Coordinates of C-alpha atoms in Angstrom, one line a residue:
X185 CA -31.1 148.4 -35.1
X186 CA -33.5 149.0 -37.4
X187 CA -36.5 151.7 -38.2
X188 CA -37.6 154.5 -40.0
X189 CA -35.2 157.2 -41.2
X190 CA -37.6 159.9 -41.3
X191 CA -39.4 161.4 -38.3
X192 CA -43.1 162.1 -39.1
X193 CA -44.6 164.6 -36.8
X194 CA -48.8 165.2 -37.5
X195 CA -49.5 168.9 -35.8
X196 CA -52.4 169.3 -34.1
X197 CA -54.2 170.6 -36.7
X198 CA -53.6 167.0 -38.7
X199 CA -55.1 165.4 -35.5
X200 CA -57.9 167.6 -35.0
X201 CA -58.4 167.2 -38.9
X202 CA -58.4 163.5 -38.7
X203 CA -60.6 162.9 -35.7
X204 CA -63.5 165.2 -37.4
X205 CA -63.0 163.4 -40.4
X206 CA -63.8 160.3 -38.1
X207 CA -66.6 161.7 -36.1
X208 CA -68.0 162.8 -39.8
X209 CA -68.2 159.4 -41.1
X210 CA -69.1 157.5 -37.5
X211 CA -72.9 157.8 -37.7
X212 CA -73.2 155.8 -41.7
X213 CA -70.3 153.4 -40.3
X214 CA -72.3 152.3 -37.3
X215 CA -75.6 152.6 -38.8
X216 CA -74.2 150.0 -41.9
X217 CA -76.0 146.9 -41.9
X218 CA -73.9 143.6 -40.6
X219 CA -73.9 142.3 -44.1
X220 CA -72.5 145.4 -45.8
X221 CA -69.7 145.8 -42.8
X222 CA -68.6 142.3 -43.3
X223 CA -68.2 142.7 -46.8
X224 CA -66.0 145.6 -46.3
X225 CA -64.1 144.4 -43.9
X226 CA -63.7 141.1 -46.4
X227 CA -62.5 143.7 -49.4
X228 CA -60.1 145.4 -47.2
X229 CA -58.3 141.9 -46.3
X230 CA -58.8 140.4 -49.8
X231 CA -56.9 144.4 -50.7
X232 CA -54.1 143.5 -48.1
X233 CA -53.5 140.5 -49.3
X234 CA -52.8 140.9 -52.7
X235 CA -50.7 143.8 -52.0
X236 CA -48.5 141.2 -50.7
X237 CA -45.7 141.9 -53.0
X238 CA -45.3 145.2 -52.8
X239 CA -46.0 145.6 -49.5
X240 CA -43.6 143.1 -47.3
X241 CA -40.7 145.0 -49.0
X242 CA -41.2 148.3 -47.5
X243 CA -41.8 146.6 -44.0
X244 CA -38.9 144.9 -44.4
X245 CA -36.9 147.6 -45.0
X246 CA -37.9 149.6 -42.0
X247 CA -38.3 146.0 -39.8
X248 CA -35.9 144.0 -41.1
X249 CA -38.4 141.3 -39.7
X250 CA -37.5 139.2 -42.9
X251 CA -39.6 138.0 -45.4
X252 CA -40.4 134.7 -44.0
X253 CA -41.8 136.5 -41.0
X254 CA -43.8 138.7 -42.7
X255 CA -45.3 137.1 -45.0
X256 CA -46.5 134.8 -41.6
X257 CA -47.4 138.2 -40.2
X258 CA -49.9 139.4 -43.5
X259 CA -51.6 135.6 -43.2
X260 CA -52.0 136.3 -39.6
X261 CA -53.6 140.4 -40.6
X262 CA -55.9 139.5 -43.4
X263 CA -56.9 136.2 -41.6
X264 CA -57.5 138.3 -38.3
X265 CA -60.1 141.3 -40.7
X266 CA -61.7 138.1 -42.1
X267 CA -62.1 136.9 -39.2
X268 CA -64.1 139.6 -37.7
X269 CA -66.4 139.7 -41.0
X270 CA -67.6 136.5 -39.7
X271 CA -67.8 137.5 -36.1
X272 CA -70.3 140.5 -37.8
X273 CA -72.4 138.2 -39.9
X274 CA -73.1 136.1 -37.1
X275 CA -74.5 138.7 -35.2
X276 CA -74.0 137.0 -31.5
X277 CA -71.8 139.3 -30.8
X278 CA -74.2 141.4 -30.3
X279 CA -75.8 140.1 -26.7
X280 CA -79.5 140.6 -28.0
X281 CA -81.9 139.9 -24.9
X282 CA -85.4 141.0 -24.9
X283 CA -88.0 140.5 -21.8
X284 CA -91.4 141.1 -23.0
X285 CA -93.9 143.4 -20.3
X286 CA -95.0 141.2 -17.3
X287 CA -96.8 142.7 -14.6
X288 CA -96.6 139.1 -13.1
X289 CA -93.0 139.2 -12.7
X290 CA -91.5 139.1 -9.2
X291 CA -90.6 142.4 -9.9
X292 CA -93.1 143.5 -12.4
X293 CA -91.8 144.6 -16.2
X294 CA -94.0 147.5 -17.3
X295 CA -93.0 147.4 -21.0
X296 CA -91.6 145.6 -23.2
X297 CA -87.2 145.7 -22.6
X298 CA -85.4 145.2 -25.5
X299 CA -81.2 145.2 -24.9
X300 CA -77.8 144.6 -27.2
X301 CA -75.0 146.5 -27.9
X302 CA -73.8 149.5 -30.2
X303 CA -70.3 151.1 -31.0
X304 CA -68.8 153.0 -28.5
X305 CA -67.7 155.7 -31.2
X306 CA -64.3 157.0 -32.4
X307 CA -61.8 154.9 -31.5
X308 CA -57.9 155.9 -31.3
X309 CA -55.4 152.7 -31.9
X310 CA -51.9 152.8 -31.2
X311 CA -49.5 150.8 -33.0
X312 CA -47.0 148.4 -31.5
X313 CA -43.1 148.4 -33.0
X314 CA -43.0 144.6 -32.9
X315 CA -46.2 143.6 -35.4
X316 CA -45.6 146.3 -38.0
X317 CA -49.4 144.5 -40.1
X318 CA -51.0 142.5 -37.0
X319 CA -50.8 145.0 -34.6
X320 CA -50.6 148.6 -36.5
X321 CA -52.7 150.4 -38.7
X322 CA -54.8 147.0 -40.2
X323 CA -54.1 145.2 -37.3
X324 CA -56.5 143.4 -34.4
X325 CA -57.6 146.6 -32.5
X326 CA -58.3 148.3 -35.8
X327 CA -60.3 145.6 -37.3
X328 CA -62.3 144.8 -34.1
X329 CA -63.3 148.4 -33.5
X330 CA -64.0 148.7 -37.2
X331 CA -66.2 145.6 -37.1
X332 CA -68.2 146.9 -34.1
X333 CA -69.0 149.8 -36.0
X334 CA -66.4 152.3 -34.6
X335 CA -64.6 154.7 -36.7
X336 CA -60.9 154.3 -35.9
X337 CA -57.7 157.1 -35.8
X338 CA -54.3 154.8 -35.7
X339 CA -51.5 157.0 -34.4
X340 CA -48.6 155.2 -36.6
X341 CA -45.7 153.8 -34.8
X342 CA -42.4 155.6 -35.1
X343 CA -40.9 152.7 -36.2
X344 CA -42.5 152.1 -39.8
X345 CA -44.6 155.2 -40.9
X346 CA -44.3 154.5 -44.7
X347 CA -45.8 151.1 -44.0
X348 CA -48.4 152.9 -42.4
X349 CA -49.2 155.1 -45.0
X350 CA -49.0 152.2 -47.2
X351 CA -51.5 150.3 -45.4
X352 CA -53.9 153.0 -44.9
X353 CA -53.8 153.7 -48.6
X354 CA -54.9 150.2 -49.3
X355 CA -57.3 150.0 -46.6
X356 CA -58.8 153.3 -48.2
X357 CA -58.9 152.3 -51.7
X358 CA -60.6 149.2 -50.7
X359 CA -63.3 151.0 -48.5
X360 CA -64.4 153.2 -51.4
X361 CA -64.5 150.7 -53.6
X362 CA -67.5 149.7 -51.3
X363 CA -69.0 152.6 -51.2
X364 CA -67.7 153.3 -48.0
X365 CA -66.5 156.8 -46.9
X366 CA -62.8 156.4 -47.0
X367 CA -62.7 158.4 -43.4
X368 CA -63.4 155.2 -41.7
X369 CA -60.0 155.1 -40.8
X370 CA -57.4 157.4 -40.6
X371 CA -53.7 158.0 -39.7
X372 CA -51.7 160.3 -37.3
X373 CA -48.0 160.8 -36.8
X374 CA -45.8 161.2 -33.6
X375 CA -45.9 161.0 -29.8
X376 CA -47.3 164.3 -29.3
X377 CA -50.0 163.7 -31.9
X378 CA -51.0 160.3 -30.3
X379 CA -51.0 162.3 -26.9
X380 CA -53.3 164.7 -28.3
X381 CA -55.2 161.6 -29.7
X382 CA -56.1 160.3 -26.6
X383 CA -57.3 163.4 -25.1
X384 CA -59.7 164.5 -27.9
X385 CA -63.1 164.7 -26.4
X386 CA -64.5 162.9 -29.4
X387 CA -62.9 159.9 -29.1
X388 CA -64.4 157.6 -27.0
X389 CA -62.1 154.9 -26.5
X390 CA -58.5 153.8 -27.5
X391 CA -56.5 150.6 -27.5
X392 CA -52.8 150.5 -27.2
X393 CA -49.7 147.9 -27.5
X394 CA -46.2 149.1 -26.0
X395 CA -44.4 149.8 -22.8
X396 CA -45.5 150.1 -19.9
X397 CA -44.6 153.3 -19.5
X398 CA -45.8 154.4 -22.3
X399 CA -49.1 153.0 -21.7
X400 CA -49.3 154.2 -18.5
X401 CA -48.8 157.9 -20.1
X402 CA -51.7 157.9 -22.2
X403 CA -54.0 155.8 -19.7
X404 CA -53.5 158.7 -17.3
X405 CA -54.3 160.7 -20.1
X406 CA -57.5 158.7 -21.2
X407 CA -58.7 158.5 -17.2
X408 CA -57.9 162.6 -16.7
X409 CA -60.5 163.5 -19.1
X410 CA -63.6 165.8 -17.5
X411 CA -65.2 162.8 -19.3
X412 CA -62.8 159.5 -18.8
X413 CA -62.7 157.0 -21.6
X414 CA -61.7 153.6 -21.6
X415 CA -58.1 152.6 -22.5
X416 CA -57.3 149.3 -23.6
X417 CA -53.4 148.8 -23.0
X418 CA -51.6 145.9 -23.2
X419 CA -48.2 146.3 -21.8
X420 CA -45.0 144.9 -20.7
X421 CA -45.4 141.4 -19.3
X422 CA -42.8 139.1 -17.2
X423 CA -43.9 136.0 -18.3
X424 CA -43.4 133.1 -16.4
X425 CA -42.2 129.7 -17.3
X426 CA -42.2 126.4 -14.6
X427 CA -40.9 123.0 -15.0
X428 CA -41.3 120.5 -12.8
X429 CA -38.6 118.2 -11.3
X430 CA -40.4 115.3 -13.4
X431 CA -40.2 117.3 -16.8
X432 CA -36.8 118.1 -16.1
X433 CA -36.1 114.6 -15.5
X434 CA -37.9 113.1 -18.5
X435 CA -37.3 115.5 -21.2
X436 CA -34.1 117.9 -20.3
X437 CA -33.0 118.5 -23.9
X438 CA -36.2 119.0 -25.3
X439 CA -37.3 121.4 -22.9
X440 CA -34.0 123.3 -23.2
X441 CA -34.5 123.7 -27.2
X442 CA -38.3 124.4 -26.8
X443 CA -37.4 127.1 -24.9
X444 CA -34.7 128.7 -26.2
X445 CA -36.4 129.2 -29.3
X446 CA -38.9 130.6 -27.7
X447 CA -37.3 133.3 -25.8
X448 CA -35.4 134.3 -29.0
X449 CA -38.5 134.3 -31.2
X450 CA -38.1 137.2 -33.3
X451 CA -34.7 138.7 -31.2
X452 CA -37.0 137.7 -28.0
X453 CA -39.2 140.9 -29.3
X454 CA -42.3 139.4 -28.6
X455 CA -44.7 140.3 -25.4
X456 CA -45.2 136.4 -24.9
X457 CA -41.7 135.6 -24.3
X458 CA -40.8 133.4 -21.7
X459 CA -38.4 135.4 -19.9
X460 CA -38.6 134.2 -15.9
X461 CA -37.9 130.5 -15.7
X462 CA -38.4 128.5 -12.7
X463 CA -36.2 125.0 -12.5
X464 CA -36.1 122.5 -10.0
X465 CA -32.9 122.7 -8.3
X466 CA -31.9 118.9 -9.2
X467 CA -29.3 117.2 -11.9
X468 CA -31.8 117.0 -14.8
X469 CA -33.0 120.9 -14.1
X470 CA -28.9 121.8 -14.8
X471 CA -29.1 120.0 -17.5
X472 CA -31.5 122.3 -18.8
X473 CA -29.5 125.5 -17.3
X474 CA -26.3 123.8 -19.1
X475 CA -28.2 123.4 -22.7
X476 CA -30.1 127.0 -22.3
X477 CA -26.7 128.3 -21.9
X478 CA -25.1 126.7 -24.9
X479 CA -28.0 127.2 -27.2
X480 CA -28.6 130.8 -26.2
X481 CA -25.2 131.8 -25.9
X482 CA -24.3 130.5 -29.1
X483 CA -26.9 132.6 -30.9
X484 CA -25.8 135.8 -33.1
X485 CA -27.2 138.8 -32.7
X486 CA -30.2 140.1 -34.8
X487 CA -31.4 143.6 -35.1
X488 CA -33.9 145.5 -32.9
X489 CA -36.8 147.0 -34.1
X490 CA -36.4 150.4 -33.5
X491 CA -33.4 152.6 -31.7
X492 CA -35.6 152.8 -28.9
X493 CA -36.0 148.9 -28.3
X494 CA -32.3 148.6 -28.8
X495 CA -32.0 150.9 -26.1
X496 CA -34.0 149.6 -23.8
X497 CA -32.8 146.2 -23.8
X498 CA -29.2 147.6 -23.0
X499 CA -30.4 149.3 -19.7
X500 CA -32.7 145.9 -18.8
X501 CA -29.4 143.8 -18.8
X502 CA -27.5 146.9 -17.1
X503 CA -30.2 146.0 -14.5
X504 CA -29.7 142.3 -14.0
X505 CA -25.5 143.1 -14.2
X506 CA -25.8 145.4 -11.4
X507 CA -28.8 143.3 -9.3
X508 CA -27.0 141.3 -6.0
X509 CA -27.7 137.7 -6.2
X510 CA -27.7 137.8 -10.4
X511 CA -25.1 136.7 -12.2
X512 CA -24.6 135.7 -16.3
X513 CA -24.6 132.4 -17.4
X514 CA -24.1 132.6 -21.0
X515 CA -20.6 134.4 -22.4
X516 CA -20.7 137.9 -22.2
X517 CA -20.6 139.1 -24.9
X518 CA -21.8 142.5 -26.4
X519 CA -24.4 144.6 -24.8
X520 CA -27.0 143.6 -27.2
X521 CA -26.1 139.9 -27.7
X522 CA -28.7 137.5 -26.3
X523 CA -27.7 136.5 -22.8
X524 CA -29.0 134.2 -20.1
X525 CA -29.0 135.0 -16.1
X526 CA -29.7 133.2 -13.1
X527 CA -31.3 134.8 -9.9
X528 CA -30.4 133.5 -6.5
X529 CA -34.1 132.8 -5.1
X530 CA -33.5 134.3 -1.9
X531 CA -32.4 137.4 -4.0
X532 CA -36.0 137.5 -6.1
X533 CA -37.0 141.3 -7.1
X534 CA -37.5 144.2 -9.0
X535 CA -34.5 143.7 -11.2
X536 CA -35.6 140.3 -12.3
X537 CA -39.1 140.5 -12.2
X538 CA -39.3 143.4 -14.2
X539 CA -39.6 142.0 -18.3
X540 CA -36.7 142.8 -19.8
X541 CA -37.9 143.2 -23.5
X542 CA -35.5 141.2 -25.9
X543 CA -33.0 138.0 -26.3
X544 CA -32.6 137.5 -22.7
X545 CA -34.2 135.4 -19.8
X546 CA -33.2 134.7 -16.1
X547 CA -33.6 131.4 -14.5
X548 CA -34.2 130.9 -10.5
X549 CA -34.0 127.1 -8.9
X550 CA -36.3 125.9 -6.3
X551 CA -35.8 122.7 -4.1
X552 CA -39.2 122.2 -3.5
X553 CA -43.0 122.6 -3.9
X554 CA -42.8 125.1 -0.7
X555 CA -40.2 127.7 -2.1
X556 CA -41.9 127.5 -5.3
X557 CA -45.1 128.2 -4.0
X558 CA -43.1 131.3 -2.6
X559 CA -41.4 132.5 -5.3
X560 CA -44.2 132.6 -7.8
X561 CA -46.4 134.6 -4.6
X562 CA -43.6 137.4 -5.6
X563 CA -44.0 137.3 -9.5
X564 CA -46.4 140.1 -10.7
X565 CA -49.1 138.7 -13.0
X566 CA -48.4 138.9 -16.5
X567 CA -49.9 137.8 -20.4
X568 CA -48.9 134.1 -20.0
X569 CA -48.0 131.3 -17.6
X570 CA -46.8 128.3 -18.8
X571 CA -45.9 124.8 -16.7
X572 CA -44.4 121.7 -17.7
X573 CA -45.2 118.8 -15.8
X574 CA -45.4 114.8 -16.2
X575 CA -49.0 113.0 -16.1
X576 CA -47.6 111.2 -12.5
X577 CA -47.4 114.6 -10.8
X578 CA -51.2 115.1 -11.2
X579 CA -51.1 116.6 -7.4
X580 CA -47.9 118.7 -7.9
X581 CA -50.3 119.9 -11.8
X582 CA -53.4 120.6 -10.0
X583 CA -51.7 123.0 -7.5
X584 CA -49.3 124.9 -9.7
X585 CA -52.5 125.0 -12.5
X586 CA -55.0 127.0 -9.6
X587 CA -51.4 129.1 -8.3
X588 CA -51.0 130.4 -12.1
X589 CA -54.7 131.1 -13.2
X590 CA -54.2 134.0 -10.6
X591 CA -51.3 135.4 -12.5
X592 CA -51.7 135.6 -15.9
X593 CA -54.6 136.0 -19.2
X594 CA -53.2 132.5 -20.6
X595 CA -52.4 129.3 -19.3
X596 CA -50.1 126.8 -21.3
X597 CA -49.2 123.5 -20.6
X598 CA -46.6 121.4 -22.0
X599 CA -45.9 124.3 -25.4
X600 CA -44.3 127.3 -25.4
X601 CA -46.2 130.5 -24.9
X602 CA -44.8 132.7 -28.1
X603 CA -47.4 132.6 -30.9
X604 CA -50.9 133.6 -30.4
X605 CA -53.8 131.7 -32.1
X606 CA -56.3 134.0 -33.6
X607 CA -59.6 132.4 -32.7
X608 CA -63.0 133.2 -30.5
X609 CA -61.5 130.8 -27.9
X610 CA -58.1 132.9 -27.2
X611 CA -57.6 135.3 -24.6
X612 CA -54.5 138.0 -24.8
X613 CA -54.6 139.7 -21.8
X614 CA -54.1 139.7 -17.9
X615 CA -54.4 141.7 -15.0
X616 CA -52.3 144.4 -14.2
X617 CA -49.5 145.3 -14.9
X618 CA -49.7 143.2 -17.7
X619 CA -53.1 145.3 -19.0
X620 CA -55.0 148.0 -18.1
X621 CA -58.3 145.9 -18.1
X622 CA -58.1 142.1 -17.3
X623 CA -61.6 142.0 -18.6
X624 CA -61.0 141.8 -22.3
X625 CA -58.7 140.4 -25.0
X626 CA -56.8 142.4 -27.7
X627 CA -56.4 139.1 -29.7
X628 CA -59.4 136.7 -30.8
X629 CA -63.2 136.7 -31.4
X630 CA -63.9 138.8 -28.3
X631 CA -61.6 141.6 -29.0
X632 CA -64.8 143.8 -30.4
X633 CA -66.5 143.9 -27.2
X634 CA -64.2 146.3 -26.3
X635 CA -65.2 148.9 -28.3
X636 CA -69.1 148.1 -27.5
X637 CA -71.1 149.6 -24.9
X638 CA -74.9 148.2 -23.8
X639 CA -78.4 150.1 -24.2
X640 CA -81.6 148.9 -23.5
X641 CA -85.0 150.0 -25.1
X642 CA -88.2 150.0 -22.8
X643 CA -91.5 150.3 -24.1
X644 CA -89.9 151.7 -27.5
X645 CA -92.3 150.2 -30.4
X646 CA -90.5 147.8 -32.4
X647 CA -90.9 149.4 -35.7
X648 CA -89.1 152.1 -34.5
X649 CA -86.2 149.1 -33.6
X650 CA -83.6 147.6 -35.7
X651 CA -84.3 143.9 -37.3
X652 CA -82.4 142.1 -34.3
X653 CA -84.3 143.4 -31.4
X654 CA -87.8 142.7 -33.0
X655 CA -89.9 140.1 -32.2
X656 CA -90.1 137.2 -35.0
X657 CA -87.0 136.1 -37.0
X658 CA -84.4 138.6 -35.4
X659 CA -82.3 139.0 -38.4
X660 CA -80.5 135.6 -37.6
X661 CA -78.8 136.3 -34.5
X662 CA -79.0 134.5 -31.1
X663 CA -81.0 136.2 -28.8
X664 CA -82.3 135.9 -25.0
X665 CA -85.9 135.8 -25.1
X666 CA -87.7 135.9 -21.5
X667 CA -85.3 134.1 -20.2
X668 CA -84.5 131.6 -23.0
X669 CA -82.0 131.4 -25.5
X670 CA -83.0 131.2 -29.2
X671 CA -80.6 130.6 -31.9

């Protein structure tokens, strides 16, 4: 176990201090041109990144992620702010559509309508205990709000508040170096704070990586406001993992090492994991039961991230030991070693289908297309899906491919599911109770239209408009003109 040793606790003074501080310096954020937020958000990453070196020390001691990870994890934050600079200077983002006046119009357009969108406002971001860099004070929620022109308040996570005082010292330094006021972004400590957080009236939206109950807290909290505000939680997720009776039979051993690497990625702390794993009930799927056992059995423990985790993963496996129809497959061990369980299918339920966050996965065998078809109806959708089939069971591919797109954000074939691309193509998120919205992504290109909200213009004059909803060049962005796309 691992974590801070110190408990930081913001009154609500420091949050109420901090979220005028943000409301203060939302109007000159939002109002910043795209090529002057870009170039901020360019100086905070280039800042990051050459704080490298004294930086992934302190993580590490409140972590114990390793250096090796880390360093990974900084690449992955300063690529992700970078990113999102581009995403700004590109402008499309943006959604511009303008329909000139047309009284001839099947239903007549009196003036001219001129639409995109505009930052929601303050934004409060949560940090998650298992991305102390990509998904805490600098990390994707931050850097998409703060890219659609939002002013953010982080509400540090428990588990590494002098990285996140680190952090926001860089990020501050490198903001005023800009010329930016340095109350873009700030920094709150403790649950109650982050309770009060959520439930400032001047925050308009928040977004939020944890547990699920946990999230659920502080959506309740978001949604019980006399004026509700959006909350953008991604949350526990039983992820599911299918191989098919020709996968098994073609590629046993590979399959088992694929993924047992993959449910122990980082002491299986990852909301990707692969932990519900459906085999065919055959010779070549024990093979894989056989090797999954070995290989995850064999493995030594590693520390949790926080007291908390550690905690939690002790009453998960409490909760597969006690379950009828689960038993262990691996050695028992201790309580916190990683372990490996197999469900009886007719015995599928809470205690299984509930994640389980940490080393540990539980494996169910089907004998045919039928009871798999009724297993997976049982599984609650989730972050990922992933399937491994053989080109010659196109039919058996084609079903299970339509069955899974129901039940999860992310479809992968044939790779493992831990490791998230940052690009404008990915998608990290699902329907519930995976999320809280199944419309958006936390991760990738289209992360910042959370924190966006539409407003159209009729029969404003143009003057009066900014650059990209003006007839003529449009500042360079791709706009819908009467119909038509322009680029």
């Amino acid at each position: 176990m691992t974590g801070a040793d110190r408990v930081l606790e913001s009154s609500s003074e420091d949050v109420a201090v901090a979220v005028d501080a943000a409301v203060s310096a939302s109007s000159a954020w939002a109002a910043t041109s795209r090529s002057a937020r870009a170039s901020a958000l360019r100086a905070v990453a280039d800042a990051l990144h050459a704080s490298s070196a004294d930086l992934i020390p302190v993580v590490d001691s409140e972590t114990s992620l390793g250096t090796v990870r880390l360093t990974g994890e900084l690449a992955r934050t300063v690529h992700q702010l970078r990113m999102f600079a581009d995403v700004v200077e590109e402008g499309a983002y943006l959604e511009v559509a303008i329909d000139h006046a047309n009284p001839d119009s099947p239903v007549p357009i009196s003036g001219d309508i001129r639409r995109w969108l505009i930052a929601i406002g303050p934004v409060a971001v949560f940090s998650a205990s298992n991305f102390p860099l990509a998904f805490s004070v600098l990390g994707g929620d931050t850097a998409s709000a703060l890219a659609a022109g939002c002013t953010v308040v982080v509400k540090a996570h428990q588990g590494h508040p002098r990285t996140s005082d680190m952090v926001l010292g860089i990020a501050r330094n490198a903001l005023r170096a800009c010329g930016v006021a340095e109350d873009v972004i700030g920094l709150v400590h403790g649950r109650e704070a982050g309770r009060l957080l959520v439930s400032h009236p001047a925050i308009a939206a928040a977004g939020f990586t944890g547990s699920v109950a946990g999230g659920r807290a502080l959506a309740d909290l978001a949604h019980a406001r006399p004026h509700p505000i959006p909350f953008f939680g991604e949350l526990g997720s039983q992820n599911t993992f299918v191989v098919s009776a020709g996968a098994a039979d073609a590629r046993s051993e590979a399959i088992a090492e694929g993924l047992a690497n993959s449910v122990l990625l980082g002491n299986g702390q990852f909301c990707t994991k692969p932990g519900l794993v459906f085999l065919p009930d055959s010779a070549s799927g024990q093979q894989i039961v056989d090797a999954l056992s070995d290989l995850i059995g064999q493995r030594p423990e590693s520390p949790f991230l926080t007291q908390a985790v550690r905690d939690g993963f002790v009453v998960g496996t409490e909760r597969l030991g006690d379950a009828s129809g689960v038993t262990q497959l691996s050695p028992a061990r201790t309580a916190t070693a990683p372990s490996l369980w197999e469900c009886d299918p007719g015995k599928l339920g809470s205690a299984v289908l509930e994640e389980c966050f940490g080393p540990t996965a539980v494996v169910v065998r089907y004998r045919d297309q039928d009871e798999l078809s009724g297993l997976l109806d049982r599984v609650d959708p989730a972050l990922t899906a992933t399937f491994h089939t053989e080109p010659n069971e196109k039919d058996f591919t084609t079903w299970l491919l339509g069955t899974l797109s129901s039940k999860a954000g992310r479809i992968v074939a044939n790779q493992y599911p831990t490791g998230v691309a940052v690009t404008a193509s990915m998608h990290h998120g699902g329907p519930s109770p995976s999320t809280t919205n199944s419309q958006h992504t936390s991760v990738g290109a289209t992360a910042i239209r959370r924190f966006l909200r539409p407003i159209a213009y009729q029969n404003v004059a143009q003057e009066l408009l900014p650059a990209e909803l003006q007839d003529g060049a449009g500042a360079g962005v791709i706009r819908r003109i009467d119909g038509s796309l322009f680029f």
